[in-house]
Tab-separated table of C-alpha atoms and ligand atoms in Angstrom:
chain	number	residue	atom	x	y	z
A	1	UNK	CA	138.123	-46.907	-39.459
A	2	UNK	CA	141.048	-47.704	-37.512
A	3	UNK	CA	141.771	-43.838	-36.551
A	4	UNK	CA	138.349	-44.123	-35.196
A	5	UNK	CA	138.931	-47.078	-33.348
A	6	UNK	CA	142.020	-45.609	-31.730
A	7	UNK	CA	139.951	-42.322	-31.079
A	8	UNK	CA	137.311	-44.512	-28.893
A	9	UNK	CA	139.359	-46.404	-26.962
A	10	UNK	CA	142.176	-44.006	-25.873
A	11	UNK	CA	141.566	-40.067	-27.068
A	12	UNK	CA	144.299	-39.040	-25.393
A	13	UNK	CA	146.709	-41.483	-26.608
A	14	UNK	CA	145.343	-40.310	-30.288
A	15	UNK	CA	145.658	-36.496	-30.017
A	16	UNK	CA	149.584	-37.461	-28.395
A	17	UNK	CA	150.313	-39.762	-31.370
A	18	UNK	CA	148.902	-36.512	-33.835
A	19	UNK	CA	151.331	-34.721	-31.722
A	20	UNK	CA	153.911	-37.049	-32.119
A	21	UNK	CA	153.314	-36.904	-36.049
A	22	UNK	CA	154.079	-33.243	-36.301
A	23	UNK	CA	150.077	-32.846	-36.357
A	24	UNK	CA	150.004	-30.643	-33.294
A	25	UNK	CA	147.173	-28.529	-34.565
A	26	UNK	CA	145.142	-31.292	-35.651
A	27	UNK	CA	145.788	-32.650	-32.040
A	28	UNK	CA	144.633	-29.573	-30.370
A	29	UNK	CA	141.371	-29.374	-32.479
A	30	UNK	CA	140.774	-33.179	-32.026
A	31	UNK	CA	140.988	-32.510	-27.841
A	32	UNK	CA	139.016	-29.277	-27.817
A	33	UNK	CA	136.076	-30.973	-29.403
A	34	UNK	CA	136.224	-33.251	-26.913
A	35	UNK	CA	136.253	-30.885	-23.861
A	36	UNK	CA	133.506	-28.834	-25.912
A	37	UNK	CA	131.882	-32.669	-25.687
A	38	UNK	CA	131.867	-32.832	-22.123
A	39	UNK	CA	134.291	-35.864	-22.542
A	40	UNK	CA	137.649	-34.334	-21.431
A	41	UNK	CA	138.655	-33.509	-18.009
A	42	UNK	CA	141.880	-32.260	-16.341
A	43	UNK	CA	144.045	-34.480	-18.473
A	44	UNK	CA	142.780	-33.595	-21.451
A	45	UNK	CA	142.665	-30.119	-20.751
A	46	UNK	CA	146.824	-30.341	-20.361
A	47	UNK	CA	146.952	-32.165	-23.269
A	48	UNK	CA	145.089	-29.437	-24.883
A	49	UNK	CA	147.849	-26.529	-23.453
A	50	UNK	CA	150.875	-28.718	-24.737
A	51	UNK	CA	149.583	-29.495	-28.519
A	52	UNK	CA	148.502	-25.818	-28.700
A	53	UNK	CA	152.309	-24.974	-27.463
A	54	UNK	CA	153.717	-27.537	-30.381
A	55	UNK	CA	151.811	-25.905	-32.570
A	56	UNK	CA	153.052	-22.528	-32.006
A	57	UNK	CA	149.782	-20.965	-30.268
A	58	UNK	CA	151.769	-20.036	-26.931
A	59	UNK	CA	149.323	-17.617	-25.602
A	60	UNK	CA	146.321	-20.000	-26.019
A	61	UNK	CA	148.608	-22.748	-24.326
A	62	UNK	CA	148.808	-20.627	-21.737
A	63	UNK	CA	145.544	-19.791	-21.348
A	64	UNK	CA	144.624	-23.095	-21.633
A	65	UNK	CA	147.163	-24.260	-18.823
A	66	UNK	CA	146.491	-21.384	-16.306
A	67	UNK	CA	142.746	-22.015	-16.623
A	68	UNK	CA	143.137	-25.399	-16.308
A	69	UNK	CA	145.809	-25.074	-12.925
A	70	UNK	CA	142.678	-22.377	-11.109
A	71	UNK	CA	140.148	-25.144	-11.662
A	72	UNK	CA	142.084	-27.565	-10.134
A	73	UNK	CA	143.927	-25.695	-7.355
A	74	UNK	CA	144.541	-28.581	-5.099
A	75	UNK	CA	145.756	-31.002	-8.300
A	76	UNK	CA	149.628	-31.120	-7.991
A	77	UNK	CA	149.355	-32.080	-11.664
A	78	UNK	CA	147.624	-29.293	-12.679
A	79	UNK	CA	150.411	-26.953	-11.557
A	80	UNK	CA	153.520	-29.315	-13.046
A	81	UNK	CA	150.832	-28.803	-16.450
A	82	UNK	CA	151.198	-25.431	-16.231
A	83	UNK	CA	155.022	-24.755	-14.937
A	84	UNK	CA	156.065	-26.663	-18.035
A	85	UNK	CA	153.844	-24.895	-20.422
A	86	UNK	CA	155.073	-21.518	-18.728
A	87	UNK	CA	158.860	-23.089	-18.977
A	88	UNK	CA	158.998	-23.261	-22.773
A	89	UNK	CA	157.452	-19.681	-22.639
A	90	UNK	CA	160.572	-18.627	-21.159
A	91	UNK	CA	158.493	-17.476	-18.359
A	92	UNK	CA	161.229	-19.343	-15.588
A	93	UNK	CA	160.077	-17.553	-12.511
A	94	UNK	CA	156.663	-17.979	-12.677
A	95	UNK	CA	157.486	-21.920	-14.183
A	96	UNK	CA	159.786	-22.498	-10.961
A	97	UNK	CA	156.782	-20.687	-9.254
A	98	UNK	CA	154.833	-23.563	-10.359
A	99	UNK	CA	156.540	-26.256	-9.751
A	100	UNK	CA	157.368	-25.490	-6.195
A	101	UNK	CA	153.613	-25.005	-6.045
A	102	UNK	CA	153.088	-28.605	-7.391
A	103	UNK	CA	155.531	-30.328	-5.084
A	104	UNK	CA	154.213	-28.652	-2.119
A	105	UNK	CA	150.644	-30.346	-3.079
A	106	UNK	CA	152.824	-33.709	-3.730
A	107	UNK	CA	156.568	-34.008	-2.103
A	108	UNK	CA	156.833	-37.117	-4.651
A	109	UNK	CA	155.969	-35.610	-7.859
A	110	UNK	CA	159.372	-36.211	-9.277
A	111	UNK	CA	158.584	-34.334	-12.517
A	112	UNK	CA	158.392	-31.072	-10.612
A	113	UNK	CA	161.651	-31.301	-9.049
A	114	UNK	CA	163.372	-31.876	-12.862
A	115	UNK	CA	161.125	-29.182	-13.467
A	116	UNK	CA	162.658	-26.643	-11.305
A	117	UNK	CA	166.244	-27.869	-12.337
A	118	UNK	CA	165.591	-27.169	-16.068
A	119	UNK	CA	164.062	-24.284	-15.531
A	120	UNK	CA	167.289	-23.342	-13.424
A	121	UNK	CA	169.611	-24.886	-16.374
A	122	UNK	CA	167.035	-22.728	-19.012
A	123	UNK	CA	167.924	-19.237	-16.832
A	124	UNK	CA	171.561	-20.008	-17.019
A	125	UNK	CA	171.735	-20.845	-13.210
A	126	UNK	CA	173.845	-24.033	-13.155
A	127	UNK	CA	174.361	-24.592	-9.718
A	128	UNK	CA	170.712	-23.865	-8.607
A	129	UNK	CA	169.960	-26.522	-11.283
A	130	UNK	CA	172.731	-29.245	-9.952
A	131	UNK	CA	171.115	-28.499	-6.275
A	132	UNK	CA	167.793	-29.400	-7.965
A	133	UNK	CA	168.769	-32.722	-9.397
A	134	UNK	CA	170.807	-33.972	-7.030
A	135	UNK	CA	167.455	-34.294	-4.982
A	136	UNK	CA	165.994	-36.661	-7.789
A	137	UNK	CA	165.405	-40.128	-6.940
A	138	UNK	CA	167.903	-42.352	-8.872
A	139	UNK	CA	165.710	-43.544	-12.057
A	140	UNK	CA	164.776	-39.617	-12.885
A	141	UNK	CA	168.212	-38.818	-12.299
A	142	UNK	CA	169.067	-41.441	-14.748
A	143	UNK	CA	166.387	-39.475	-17.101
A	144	UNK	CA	168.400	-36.297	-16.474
A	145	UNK	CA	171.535	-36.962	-17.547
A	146	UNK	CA	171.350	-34.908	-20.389
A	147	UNK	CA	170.229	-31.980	-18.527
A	148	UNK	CA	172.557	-32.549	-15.318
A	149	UNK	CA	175.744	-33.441	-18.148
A	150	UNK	CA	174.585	-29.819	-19.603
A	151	UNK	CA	174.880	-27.731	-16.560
A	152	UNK	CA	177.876	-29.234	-15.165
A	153	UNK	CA	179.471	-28.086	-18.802
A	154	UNK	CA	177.558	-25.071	-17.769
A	155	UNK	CA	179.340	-24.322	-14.547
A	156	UNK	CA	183.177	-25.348	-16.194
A	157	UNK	CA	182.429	-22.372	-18.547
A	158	UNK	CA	185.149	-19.333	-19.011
A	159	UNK	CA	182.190	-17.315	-19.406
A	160	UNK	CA	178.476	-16.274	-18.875
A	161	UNK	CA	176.187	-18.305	-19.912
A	162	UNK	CA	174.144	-16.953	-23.227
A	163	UNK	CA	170.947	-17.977	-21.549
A	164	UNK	CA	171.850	-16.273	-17.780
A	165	UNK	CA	172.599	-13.239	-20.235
A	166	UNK	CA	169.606	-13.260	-21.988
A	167	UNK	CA	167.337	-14.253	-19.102
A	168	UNK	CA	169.249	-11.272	-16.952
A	169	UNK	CA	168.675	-8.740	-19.393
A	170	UNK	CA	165.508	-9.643	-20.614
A	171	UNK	CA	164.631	-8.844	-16.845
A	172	UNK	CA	166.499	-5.748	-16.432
A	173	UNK	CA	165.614	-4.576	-20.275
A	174	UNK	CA	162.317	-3.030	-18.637
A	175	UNK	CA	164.272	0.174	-16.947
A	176	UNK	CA	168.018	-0.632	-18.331
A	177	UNK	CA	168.055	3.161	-18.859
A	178	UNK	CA	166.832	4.561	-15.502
A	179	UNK	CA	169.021	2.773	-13.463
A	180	UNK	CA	171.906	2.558	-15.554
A	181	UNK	CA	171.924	6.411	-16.161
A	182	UNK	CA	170.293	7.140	-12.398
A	183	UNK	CA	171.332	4.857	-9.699
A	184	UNK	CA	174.029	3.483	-10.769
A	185	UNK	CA	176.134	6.521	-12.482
A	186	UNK	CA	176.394	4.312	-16.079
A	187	UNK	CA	179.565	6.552	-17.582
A	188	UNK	CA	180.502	3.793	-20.290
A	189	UNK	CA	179.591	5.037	-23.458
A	190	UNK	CA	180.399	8.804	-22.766
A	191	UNK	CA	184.297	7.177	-21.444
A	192	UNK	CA	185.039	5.405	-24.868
A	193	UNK	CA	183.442	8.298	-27.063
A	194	UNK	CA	186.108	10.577	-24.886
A	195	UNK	CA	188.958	7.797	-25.475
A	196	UNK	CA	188.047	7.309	-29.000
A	197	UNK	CA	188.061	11.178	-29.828
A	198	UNK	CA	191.875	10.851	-27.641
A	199	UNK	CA	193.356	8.078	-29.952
A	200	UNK	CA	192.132	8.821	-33.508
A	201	UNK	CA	190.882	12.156	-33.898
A	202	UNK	CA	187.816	13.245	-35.615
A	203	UNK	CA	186.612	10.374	-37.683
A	204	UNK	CA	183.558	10.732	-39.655
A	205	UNK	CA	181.679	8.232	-41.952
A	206	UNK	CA	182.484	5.419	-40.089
A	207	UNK	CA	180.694	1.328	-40.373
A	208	UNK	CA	180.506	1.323	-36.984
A	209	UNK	CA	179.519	-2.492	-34.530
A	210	UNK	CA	178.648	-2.601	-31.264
A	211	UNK	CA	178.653	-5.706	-29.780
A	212	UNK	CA	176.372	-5.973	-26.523
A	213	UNK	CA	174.317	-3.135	-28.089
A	214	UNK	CA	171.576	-3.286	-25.317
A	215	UNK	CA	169.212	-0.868	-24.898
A	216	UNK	CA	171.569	1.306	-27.474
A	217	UNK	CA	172.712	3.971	-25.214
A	218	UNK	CA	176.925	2.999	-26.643
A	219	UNK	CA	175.156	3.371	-30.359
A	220	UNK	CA	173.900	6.941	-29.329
A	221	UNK	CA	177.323	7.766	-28.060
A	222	UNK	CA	178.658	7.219	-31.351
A	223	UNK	CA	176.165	7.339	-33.968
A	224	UNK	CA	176.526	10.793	-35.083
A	225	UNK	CA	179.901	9.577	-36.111
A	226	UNK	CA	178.414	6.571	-38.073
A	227	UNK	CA	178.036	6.217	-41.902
A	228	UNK	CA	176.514	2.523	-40.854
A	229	UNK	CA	175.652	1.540	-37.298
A	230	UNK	CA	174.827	-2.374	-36.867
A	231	UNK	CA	174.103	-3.800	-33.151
A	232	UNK	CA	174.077	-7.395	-31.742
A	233	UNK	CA	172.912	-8.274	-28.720
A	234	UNK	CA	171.554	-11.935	-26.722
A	235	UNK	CA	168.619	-10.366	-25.056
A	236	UNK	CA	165.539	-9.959	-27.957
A	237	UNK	CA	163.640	-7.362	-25.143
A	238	UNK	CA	167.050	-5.338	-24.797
A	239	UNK	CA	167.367	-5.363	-28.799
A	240	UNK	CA	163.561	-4.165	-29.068
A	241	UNK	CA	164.009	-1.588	-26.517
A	242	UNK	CA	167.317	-0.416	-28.869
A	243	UNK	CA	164.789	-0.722	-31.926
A	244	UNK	CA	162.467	2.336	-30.514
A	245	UNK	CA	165.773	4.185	-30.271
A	246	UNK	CA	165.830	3.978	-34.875
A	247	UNK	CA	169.653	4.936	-34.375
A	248	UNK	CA	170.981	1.540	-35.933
A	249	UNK	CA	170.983	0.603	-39.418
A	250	UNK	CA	170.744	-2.983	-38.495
A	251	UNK	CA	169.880	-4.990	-35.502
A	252	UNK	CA	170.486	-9.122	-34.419
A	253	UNK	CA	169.639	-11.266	-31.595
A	254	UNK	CA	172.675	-13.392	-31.053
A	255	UNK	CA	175.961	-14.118	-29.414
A	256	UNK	CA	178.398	-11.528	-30.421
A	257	UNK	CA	181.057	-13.961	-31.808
A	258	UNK	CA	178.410	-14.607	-34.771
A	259	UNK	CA	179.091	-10.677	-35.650
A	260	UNK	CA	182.171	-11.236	-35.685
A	261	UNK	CA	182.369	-14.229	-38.346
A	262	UNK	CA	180.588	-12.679	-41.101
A	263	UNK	CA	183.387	-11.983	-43.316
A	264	UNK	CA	181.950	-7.627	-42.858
A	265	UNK	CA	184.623	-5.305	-42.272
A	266	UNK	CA	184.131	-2.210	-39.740
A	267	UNK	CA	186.318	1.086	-39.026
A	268	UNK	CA	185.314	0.766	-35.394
A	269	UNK	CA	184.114	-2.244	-32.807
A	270	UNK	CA	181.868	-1.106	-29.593
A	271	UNK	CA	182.000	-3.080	-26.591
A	272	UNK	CA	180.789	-1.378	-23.609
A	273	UNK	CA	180.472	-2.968	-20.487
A	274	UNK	CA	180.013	-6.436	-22.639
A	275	UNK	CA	183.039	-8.343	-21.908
A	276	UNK	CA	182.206	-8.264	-18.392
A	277	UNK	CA	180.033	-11.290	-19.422
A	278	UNK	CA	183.076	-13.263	-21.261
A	279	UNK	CA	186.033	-14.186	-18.971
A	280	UNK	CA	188.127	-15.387	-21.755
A	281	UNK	CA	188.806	-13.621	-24.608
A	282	UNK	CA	190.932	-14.765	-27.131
A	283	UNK	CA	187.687	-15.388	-29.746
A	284	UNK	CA	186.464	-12.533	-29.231
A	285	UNK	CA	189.724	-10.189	-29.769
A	286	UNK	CA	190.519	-12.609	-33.152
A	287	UNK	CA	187.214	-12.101	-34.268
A	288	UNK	CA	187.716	-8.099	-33.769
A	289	UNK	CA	190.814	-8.285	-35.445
A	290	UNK	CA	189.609	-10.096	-38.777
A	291	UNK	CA	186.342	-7.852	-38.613
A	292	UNK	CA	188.054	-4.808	-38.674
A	293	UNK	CA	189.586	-3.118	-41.752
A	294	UNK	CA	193.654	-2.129	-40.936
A	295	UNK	CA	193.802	1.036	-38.367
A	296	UNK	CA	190.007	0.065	-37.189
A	297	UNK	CA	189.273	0.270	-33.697
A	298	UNK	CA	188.382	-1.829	-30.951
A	299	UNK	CA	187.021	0.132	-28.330
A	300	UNK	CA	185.555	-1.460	-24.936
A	301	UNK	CA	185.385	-1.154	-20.987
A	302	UNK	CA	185.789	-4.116	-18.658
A	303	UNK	CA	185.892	-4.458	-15.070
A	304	UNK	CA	189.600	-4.528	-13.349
A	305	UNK	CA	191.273	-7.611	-12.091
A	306	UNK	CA	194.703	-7.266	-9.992
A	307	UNK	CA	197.535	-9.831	-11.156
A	308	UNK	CA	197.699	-10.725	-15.007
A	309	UNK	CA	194.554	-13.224	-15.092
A	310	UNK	CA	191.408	-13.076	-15.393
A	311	UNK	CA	188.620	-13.805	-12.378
A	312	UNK	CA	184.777	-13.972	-12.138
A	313	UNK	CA	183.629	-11.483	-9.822
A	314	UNK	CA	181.318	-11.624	-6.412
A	315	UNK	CA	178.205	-10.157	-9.052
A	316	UNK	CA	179.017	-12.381	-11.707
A	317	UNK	CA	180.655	-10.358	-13.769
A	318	UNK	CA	184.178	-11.077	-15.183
A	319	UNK	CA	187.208	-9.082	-14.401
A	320	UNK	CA	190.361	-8.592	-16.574
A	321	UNK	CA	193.880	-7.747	-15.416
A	322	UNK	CA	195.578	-4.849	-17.686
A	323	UNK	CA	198.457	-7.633	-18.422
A	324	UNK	CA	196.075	-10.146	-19.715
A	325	UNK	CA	194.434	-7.880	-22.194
A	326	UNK	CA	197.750	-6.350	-23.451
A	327	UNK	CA	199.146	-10.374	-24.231
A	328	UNK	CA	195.449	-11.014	-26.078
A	329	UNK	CA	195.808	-7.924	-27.981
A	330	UNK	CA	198.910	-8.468	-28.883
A	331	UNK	CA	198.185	-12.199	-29.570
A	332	UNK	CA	195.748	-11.068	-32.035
A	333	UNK	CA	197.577	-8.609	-34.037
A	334	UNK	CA	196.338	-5.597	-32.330
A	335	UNK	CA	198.379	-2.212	-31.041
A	336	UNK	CA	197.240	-0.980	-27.779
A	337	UNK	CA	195.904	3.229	-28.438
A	338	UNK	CA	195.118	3.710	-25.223
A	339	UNK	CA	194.087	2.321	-21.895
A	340	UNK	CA	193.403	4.172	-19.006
A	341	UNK	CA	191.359	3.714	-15.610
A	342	UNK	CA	188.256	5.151	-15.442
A	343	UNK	CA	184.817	4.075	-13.456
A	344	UNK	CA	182.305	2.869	-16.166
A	345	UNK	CA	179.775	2.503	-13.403
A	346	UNK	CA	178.655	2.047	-9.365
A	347	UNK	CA	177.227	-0.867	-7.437
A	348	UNK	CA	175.808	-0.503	-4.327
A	349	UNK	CA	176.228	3.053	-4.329
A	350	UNK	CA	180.190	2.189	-4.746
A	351	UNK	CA	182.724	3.009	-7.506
A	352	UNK	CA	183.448	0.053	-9.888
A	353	UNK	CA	187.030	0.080	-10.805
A	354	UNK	CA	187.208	-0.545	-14.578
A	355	UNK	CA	189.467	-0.242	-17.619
A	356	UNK	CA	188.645	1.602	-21.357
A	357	UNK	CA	190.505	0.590	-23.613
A	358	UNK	CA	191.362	1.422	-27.567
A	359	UNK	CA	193.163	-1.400	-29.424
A	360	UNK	CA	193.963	-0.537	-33.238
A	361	UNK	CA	194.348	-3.260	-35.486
A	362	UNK	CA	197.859	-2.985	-37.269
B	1	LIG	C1	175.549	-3.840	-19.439
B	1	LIG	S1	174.779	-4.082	-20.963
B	1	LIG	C2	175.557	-2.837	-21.978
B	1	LIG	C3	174.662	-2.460	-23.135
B	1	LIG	C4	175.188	-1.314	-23.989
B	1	LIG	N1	176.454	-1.630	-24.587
B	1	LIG	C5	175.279	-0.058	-23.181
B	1	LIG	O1	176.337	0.587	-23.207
B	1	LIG	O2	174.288	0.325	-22.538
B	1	LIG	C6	175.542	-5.554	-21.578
B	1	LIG	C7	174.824	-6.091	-22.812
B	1	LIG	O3	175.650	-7.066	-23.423
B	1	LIG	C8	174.827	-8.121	-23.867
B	1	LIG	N2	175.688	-9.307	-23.989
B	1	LIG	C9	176.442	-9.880	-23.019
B	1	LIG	N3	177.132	-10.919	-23.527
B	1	LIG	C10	176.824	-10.984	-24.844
B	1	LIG	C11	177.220	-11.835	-25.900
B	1	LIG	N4	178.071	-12.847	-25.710
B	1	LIG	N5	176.711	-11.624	-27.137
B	1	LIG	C12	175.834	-10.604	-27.349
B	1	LIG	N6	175.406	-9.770	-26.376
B	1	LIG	C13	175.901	-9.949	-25.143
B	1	LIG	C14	173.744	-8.221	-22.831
B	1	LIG	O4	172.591	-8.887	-23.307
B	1	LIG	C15	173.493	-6.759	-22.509
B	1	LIG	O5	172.488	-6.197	-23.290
């Protein structure tokens, strides 16, 4: 009786309480039999997307949401509805898209302004993001903090960002291969498998990880000399992509530091052109070292720094000096094999000067 009294006098309020329950579905049900009743309008309609979205049914909340934004073209609302459905799709430029849509129908919509800034923090983009909330009035900036505490943590970072990563090669996972191998002269994989054959000979039977395993062209390189080939990678669409390959015996989405904790040994370690995304690396060189059985190999590329630091680089990649690596690698237990110069790849039609280098664990 009282569930029916709440129904009457507020629906909305009802299906947000469900919500609020953990009874997203029911929510979504309750709101589409009111729309089906003629009794729900724009609001209910977005109430509709965002239950459907708690409950897991993303493609229907986006249905919902996009339908709901072309009925209702001139209703700033309508588009901060659907930027924030299309935000926890991951969809960010079509969400930031959105919201710019919604606050050129209403400058004071505050919500689509914090919109674009999470959607900024969400792609890994921390100073787009601060730019975004420092134009927020004072009580939503007070409502940020958590978000604007999050990218300024974001921007202090010795390293990519997991979700700029992802985001970026989620992007570029759609013709990795053409322009890596075309355009842009991609040489990585083909350098260490050289290198590797240099410093330890004709190894066969090898377990075999390769950290930042993309699309899977460094696992091709080397799989022929793999007993056991596992791959990690942050981007799911660049793992998938490596999945149609069937060259690894085992594939994760994840940061490659959680490879590298499992307590599995390996003969050899695959980075190429991965560290470019990590600026320091004294986690990731420990966590080679206790991964690797004693003799294994760490094999990887990075992009060249002058001096004996490390630097982030005008295309956001990181750059290592030879002097920094050698003090890691010895820091970590590690003999340096080899290191030579080589170019792993090109930018703007340009050499990139990188490093390969072999480090055997002692
Ligand atoms: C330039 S691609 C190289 C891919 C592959 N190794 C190759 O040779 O084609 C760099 C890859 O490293 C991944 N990556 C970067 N940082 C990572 C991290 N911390 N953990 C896991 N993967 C990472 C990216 O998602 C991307 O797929």
């Amino acid at each position: 009786m009282a569930n029916a009294r709440l129904q009457h006098d507020d629906p909305l309020q009802f299906a947000e309480d469900l919500a609020a329950e953990g009874k997203a579905a029911e929510a979504a049900c309750f709101l589409q039999s009111l729309i089906d009743g003629g009794r729900g309008g724009l609001l209910a309609r977005l109430a509709l997307a965002r239950a459907l979205q708690a409950a897991g049914q993303t493609q229907s909340a986006l249905e919902v949401a996009r339908e709901t934004a072309l009925l209702n073209t001139h209703v700033a609302v309508a588009a901060l509805g659907l930027g924030e459905i299309l935000l926890k799709a991951g969809q960010l430029p079509t969400a930031i898209g959105e919201f710019q849509r919604a606050l050129r129908l209403d400058p004071a919509l505050e919500e689509a302004r914090y919109g674009v800034g999470c959607a900024w923090l969400e792609a890994g983009e921390a100073e787009k993001a601060l730019t975004s909330f420092g134009e927020l009035s004072a009580a939503m900036t007070a409502r940020a903090q958590p978000e604007i505490a999050d990218a300024q943590a974001m921007s202090r970072q010795q390293r990519s960002d997991p979700r700029y990563v992802r985001h970026l090669f989620d992007q570029f996972s759609i013709d990795y291969d053409e322009r890596m191998l075309g355009q842009l002269c991609y040489a990585a994989p083909r350098i260490l498998r050289e290198l590797f054959a240099l410093v330890a000979g004709e190894h066969r039977s090898l377990r075999v990880l390769d950290l930042g395993s993309g699309t899977g062209l460094s696992g091709a390189a080397f799989r022929d000399l793999a007993a056991e080939l596992h791959g990690i990678d942050l981007s799911p669409a660049m793992i998938e992509k490596s999945r149609a390959r069937a060259i690894y015996d085992q594939l994760n989405v994840g940061d490659l530091q959680s490879a590298l904790s499992e307590g599995d040994r390996y003969d050899l370690i695959l980075a190429a052109d991965t560290l470019v995304y990590l600026g320091d690396l004294a986690a990731v060189f420990e966590g080679a070292a206790l991964s690797l059985v004693p003799g294994g190999f760490f094999l990887f590329t990075v992009e060249k720094q002058d001096g004996d630091d490390y630097a982030l680089g005008p295309k956001r990649r990181w750059r290592h000096s030879q002097s920094y690596l050698r003090a890691e690698a010895a820091q970590a237990g590690f003999d340096v094999a080899g290191l030579m110069e080589c170019v792993p790849r090109s930018e703007a039609n340009a050499p990139v000067e990188g490093l390969a280098v072999a480090l055997r664990k002692m």
